[in-house]
Coordinates of C-alpha atoms (C1' of nucleotides) and ligand atoms in Angstrom, one line a residue:
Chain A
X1 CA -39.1 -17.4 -30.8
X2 CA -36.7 -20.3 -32.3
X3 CA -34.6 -20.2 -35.3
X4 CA -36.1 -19.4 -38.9
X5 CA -32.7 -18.9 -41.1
X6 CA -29.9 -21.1 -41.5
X7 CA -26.7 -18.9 -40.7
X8 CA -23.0 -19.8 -40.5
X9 CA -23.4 -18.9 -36.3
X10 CA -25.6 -21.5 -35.8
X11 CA -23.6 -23.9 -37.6
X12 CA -20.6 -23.5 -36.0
X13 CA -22.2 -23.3 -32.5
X14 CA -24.0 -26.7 -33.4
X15 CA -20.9 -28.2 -34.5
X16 CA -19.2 -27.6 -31.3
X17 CA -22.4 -29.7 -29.8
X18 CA -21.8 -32.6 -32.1
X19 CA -18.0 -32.6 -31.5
X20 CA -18.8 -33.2 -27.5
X21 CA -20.8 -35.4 -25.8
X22 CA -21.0 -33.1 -22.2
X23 CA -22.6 -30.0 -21.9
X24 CA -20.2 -26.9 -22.6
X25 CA -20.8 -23.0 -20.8
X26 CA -21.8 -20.2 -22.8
X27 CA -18.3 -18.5 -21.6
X28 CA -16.9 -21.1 -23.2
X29 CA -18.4 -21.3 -26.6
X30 CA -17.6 -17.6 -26.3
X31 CA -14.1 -18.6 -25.9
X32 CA -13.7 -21.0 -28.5
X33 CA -15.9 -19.2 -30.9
X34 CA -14.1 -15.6 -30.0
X35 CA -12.8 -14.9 -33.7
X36 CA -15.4 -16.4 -35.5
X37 CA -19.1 -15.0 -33.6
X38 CA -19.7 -12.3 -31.4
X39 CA -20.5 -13.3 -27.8
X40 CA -24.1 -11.3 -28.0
X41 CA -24.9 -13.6 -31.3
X42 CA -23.5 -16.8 -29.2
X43 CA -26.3 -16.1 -26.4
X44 CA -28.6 -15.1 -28.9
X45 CA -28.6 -18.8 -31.2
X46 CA -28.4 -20.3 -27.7
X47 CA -31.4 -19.1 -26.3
X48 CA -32.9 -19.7 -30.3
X49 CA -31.6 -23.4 -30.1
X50 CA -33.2 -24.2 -26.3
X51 CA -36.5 -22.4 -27.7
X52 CA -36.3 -25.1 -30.4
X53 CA -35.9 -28.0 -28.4
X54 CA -32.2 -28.2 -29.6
X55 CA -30.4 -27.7 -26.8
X56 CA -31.1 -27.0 -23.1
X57 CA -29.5 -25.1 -20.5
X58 CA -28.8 -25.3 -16.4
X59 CA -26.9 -23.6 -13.9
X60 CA -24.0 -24.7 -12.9
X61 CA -22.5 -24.6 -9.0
X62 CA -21.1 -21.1 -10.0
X63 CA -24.3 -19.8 -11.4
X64 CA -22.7 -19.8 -15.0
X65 CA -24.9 -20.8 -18.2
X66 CA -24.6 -24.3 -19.4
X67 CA -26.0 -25.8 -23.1
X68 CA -26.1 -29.6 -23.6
X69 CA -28.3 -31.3 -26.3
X70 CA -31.8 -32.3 -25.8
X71 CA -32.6 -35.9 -26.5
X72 CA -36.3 -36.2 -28.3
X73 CA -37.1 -32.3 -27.4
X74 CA -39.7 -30.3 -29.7
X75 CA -40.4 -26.3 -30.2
X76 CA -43.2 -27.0 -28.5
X77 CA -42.6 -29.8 -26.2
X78 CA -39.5 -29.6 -23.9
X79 CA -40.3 -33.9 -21.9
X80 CA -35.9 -33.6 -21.4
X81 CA -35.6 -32.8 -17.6
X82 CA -32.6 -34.7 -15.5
X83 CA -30.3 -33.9 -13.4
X84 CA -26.6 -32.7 -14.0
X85 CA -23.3 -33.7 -13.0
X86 CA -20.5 -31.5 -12.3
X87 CA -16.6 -32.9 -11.5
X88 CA -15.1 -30.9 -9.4
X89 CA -11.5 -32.3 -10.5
X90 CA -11.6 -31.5 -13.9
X91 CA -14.5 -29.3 -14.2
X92 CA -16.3 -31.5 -16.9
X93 CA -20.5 -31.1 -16.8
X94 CA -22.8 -33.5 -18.3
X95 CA -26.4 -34.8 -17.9
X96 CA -27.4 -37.9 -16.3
X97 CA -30.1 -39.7 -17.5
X98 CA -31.8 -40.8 -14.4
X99 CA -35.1 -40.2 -12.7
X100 CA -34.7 -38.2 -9.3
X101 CA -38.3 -38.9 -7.4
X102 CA -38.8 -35.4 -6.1
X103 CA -41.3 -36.2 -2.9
X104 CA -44.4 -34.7 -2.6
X105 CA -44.2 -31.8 0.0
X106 CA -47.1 -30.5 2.3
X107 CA -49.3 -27.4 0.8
X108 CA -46.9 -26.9 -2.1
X109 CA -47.2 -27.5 -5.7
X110 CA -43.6 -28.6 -7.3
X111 CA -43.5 -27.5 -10.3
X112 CA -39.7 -27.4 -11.8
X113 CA -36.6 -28.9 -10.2
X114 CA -33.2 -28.8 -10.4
X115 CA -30.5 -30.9 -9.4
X116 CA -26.9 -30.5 -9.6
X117 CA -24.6 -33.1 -8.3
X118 CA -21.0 -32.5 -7.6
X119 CA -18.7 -35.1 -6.9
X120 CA -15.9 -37.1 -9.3
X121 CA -16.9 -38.1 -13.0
X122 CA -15.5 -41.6 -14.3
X123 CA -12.3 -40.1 -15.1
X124 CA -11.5 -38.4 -12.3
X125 CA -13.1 -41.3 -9.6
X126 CA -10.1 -43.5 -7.7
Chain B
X1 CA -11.6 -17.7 8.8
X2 CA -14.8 -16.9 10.6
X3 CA -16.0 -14.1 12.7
X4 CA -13.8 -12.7 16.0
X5 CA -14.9 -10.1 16.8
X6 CA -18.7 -8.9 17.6
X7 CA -19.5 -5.7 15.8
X8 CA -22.4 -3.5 15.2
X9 CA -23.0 -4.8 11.6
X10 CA -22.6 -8.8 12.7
X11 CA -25.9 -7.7 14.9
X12 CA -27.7 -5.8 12.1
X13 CA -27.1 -8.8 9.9
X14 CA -27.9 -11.4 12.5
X15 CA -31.1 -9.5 13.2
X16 CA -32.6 -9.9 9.7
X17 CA -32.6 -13.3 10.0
X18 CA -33.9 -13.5 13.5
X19 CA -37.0 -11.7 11.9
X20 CA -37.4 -13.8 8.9
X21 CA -38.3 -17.3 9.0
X22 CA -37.2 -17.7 4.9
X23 CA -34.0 -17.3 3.3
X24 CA -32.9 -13.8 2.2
X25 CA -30.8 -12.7 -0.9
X26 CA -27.8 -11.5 -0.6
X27 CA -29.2 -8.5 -3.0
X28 CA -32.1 -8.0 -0.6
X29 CA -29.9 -7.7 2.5
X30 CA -27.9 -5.1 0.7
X31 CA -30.9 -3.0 0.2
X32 CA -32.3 -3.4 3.5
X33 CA -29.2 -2.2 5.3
X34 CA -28.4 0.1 2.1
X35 CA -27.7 2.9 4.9
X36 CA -26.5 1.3 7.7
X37 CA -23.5 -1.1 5.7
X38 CA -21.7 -1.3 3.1
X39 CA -22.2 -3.7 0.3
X40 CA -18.7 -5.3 0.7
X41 CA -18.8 -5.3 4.5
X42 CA -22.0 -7.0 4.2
X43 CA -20.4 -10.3 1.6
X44 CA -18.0 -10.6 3.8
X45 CA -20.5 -10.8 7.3
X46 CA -22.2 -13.3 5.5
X47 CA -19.0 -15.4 4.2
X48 CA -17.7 -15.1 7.7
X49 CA -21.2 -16.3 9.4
X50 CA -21.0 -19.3 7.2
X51 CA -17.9 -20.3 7.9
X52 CA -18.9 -20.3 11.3
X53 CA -21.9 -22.6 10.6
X54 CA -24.5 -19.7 11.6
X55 CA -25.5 -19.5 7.7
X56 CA -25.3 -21.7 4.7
X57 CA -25.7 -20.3 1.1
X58 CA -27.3 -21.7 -1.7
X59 CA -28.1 -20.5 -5.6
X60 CA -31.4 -19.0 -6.2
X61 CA -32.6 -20.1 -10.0
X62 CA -31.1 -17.1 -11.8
X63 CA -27.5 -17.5 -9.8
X64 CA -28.6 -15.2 -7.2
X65 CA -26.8 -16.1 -3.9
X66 CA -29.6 -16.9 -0.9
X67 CA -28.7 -16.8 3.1
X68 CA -30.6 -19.0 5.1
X69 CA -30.3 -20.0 9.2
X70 CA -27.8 -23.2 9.6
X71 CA -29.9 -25.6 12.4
X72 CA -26.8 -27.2 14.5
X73 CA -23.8 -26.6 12.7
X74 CA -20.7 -25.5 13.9
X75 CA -17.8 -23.9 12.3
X76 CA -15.9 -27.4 11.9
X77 CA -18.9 -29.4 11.3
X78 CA -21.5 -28.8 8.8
X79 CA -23.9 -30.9 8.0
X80 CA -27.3 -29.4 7.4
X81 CA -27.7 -30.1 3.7
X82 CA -31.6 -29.9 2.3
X83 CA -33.2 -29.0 -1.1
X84 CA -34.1 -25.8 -1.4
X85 CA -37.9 -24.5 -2.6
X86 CA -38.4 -21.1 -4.7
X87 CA -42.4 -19.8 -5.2
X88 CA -42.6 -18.9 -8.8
X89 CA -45.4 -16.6 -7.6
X90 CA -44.1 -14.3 -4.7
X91 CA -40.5 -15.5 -5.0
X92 CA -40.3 -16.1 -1.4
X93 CA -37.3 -19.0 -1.0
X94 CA -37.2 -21.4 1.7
X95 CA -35.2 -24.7 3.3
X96 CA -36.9 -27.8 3.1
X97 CA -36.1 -30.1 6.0
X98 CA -36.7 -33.2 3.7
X99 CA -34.5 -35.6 2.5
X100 CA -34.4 -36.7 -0.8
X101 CA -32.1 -40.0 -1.8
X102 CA -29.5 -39.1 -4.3
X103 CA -29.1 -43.0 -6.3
X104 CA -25.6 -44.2 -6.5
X105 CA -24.2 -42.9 -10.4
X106 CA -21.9 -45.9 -12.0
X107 CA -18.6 -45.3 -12.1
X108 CA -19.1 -42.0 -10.2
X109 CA -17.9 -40.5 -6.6
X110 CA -21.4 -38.3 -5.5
X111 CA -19.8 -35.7 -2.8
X112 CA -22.3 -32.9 -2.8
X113 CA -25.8 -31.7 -4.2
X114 CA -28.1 -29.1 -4.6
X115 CA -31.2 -29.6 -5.0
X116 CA -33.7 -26.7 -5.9
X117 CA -37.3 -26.7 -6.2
X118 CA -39.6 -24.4 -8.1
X119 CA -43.5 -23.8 -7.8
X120 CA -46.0 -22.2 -5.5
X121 CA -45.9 -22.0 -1.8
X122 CA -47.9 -22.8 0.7
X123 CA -49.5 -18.7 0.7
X124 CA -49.5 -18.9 -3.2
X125 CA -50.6 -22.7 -4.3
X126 CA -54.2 -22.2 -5.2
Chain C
dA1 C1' -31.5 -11.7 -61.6
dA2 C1' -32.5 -7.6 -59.2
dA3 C1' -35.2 -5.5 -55.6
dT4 C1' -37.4 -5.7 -51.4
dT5 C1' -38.3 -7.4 -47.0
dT6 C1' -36.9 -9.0 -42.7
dA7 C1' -33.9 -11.8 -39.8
dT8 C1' -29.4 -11.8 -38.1
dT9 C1' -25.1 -9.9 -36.8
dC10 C1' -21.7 -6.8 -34.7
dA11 C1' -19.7 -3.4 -31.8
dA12 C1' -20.2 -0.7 -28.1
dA13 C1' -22.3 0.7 -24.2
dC14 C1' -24.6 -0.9 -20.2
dT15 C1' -26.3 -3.7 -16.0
dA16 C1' -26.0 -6.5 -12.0
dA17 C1' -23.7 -9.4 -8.7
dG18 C1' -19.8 -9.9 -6.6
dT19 C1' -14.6 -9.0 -5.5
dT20 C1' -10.1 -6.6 -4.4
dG21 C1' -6.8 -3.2 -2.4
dC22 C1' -6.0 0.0 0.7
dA23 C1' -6.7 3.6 4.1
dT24 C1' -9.4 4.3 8.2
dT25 C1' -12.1 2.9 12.3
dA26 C1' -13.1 0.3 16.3
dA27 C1' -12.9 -4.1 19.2
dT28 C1' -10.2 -6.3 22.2
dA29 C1' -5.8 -7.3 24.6
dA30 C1' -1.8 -5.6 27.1
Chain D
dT1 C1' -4.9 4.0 28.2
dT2 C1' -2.3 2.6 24.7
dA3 C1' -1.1 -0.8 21.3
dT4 C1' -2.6 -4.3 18.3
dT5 C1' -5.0 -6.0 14.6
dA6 C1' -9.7 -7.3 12.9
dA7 C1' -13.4 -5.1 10.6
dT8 C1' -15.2 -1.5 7.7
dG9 C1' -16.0 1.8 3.9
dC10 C1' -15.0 3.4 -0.4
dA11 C1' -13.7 3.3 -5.1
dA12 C1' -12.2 0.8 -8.6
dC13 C1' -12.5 -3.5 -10.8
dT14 C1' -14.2 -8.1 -12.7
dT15 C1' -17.3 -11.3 -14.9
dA16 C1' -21.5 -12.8 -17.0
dG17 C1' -24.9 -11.5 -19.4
dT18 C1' -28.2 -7.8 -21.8
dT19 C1' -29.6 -3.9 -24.7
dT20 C1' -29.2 -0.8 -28.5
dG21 C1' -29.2 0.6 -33.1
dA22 C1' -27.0 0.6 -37.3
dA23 C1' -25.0 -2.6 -40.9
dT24 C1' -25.3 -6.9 -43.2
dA25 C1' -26.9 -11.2 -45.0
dA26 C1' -30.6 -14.5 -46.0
dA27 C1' -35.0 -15.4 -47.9
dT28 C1' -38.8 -14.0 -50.6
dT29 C1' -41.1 -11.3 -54.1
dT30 C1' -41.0 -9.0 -58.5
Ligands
MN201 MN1 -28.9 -32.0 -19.5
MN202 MN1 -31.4 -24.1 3.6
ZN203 ZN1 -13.6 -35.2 -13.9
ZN204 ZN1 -45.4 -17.8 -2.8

DNA sequence: AAATTTATTCAAACTAAGTTGCATTAATAA
DNA sequence: TTATTAATGCAACTTAGTTTGAATAAATTT
């Protein structure tokens, strides 16, 4: 279940979220948050905040948690799936909103995807 | 650096996936050789074989690492990239030999991607 | 405003996957 | 057959994330 009170943790953890415009890893808010919330409250709002539409999360090509905000997201419906973009110069992940046509394959129902792209973001490109 | 030398757990290892036509975890492997090798002997078997284009490795969706069967690779040259398909039912994980088109990102160098796919397999879809 | 209820927080201990260092074993070459 | 050196096993470690239960803070009731 989602968020009911209004705490000082989830205000600083949204805060970070308005502040940047890519996604950020849970052992990073963990890092920048380290004096202010304990990293077991940190995964806690986060998991509260994606249950609420708020923010949603991916794997990146380590397998570490990452948060970005959901565009147009609801408690009950979650309609923001894209893929994600990972720089491997400097690290830096963020969504892209394209559509991805997933083809249909043989005797399988597709449910879910996920796609992670790796490659150089605007900044790093030649 | 790959594999020089042909030892008794190389052919354990290898054997697994001669029986199995899926991809295995790396978990799984450690439990089904649990008495016959060592956990770190059997990472590094399986970092070795991929180097040697025998195996490529992939993330499962909860950042579990997955071993699958490389078709014509070679320890310079490796080139079988495909999406990857998990049944949400029986959890079985397989290749797909499909390709799906990556579109060109503005602004952005695409080098790699993973793609993986989640829903019910051919056993499991109703 | 105080009392009560209940959600949230923290610290500490724990888990699971994977890695590292080093002594020992065993393939392969000499 | 001996010497060389890759491969292995073991134990200890790391990192990301989870669980626990008591303490605290927010919301609601009185
Ligand atoms: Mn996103
Ligand atoms: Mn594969
Ligand atoms: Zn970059
Ligand atoms: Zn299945």
């Amino acid at each position: 279940m989602g968020i009911i009170r209004k705490t000082a943790s989830i205000d600083l953890l949204l805060n970070e979220f308005e502040q940047e415009s890519n996604a950020i890893s849970a052992v990073d808010l963990i890092k920048r948050l380290d004096k202010q919330i304990n990293k077991t409250t940190i995964y806690r709002v986060l998991d509260k905040l994606e249950d609420d539409g708020v923010l949603h999360s991916f794997l990146g090509f380590n397998g570490v948690k990452w948060y970005a905000k959901c565009k147009g997201c609801t408690k009950s419906v979650h309609k923001d799936f894209h893929p994600h973009f990972q720089c491997l110069s400097c690290g830096t992940v963020d969504c892209l909103h394209i559509h991805v046509e997933i083809p249909e394959i043989p005797n399988r129902e597709v449910l879910f995807s996920q796609l992670l792209i790796q490659g150089k973001c605007e900044t790093c490109a030649v």
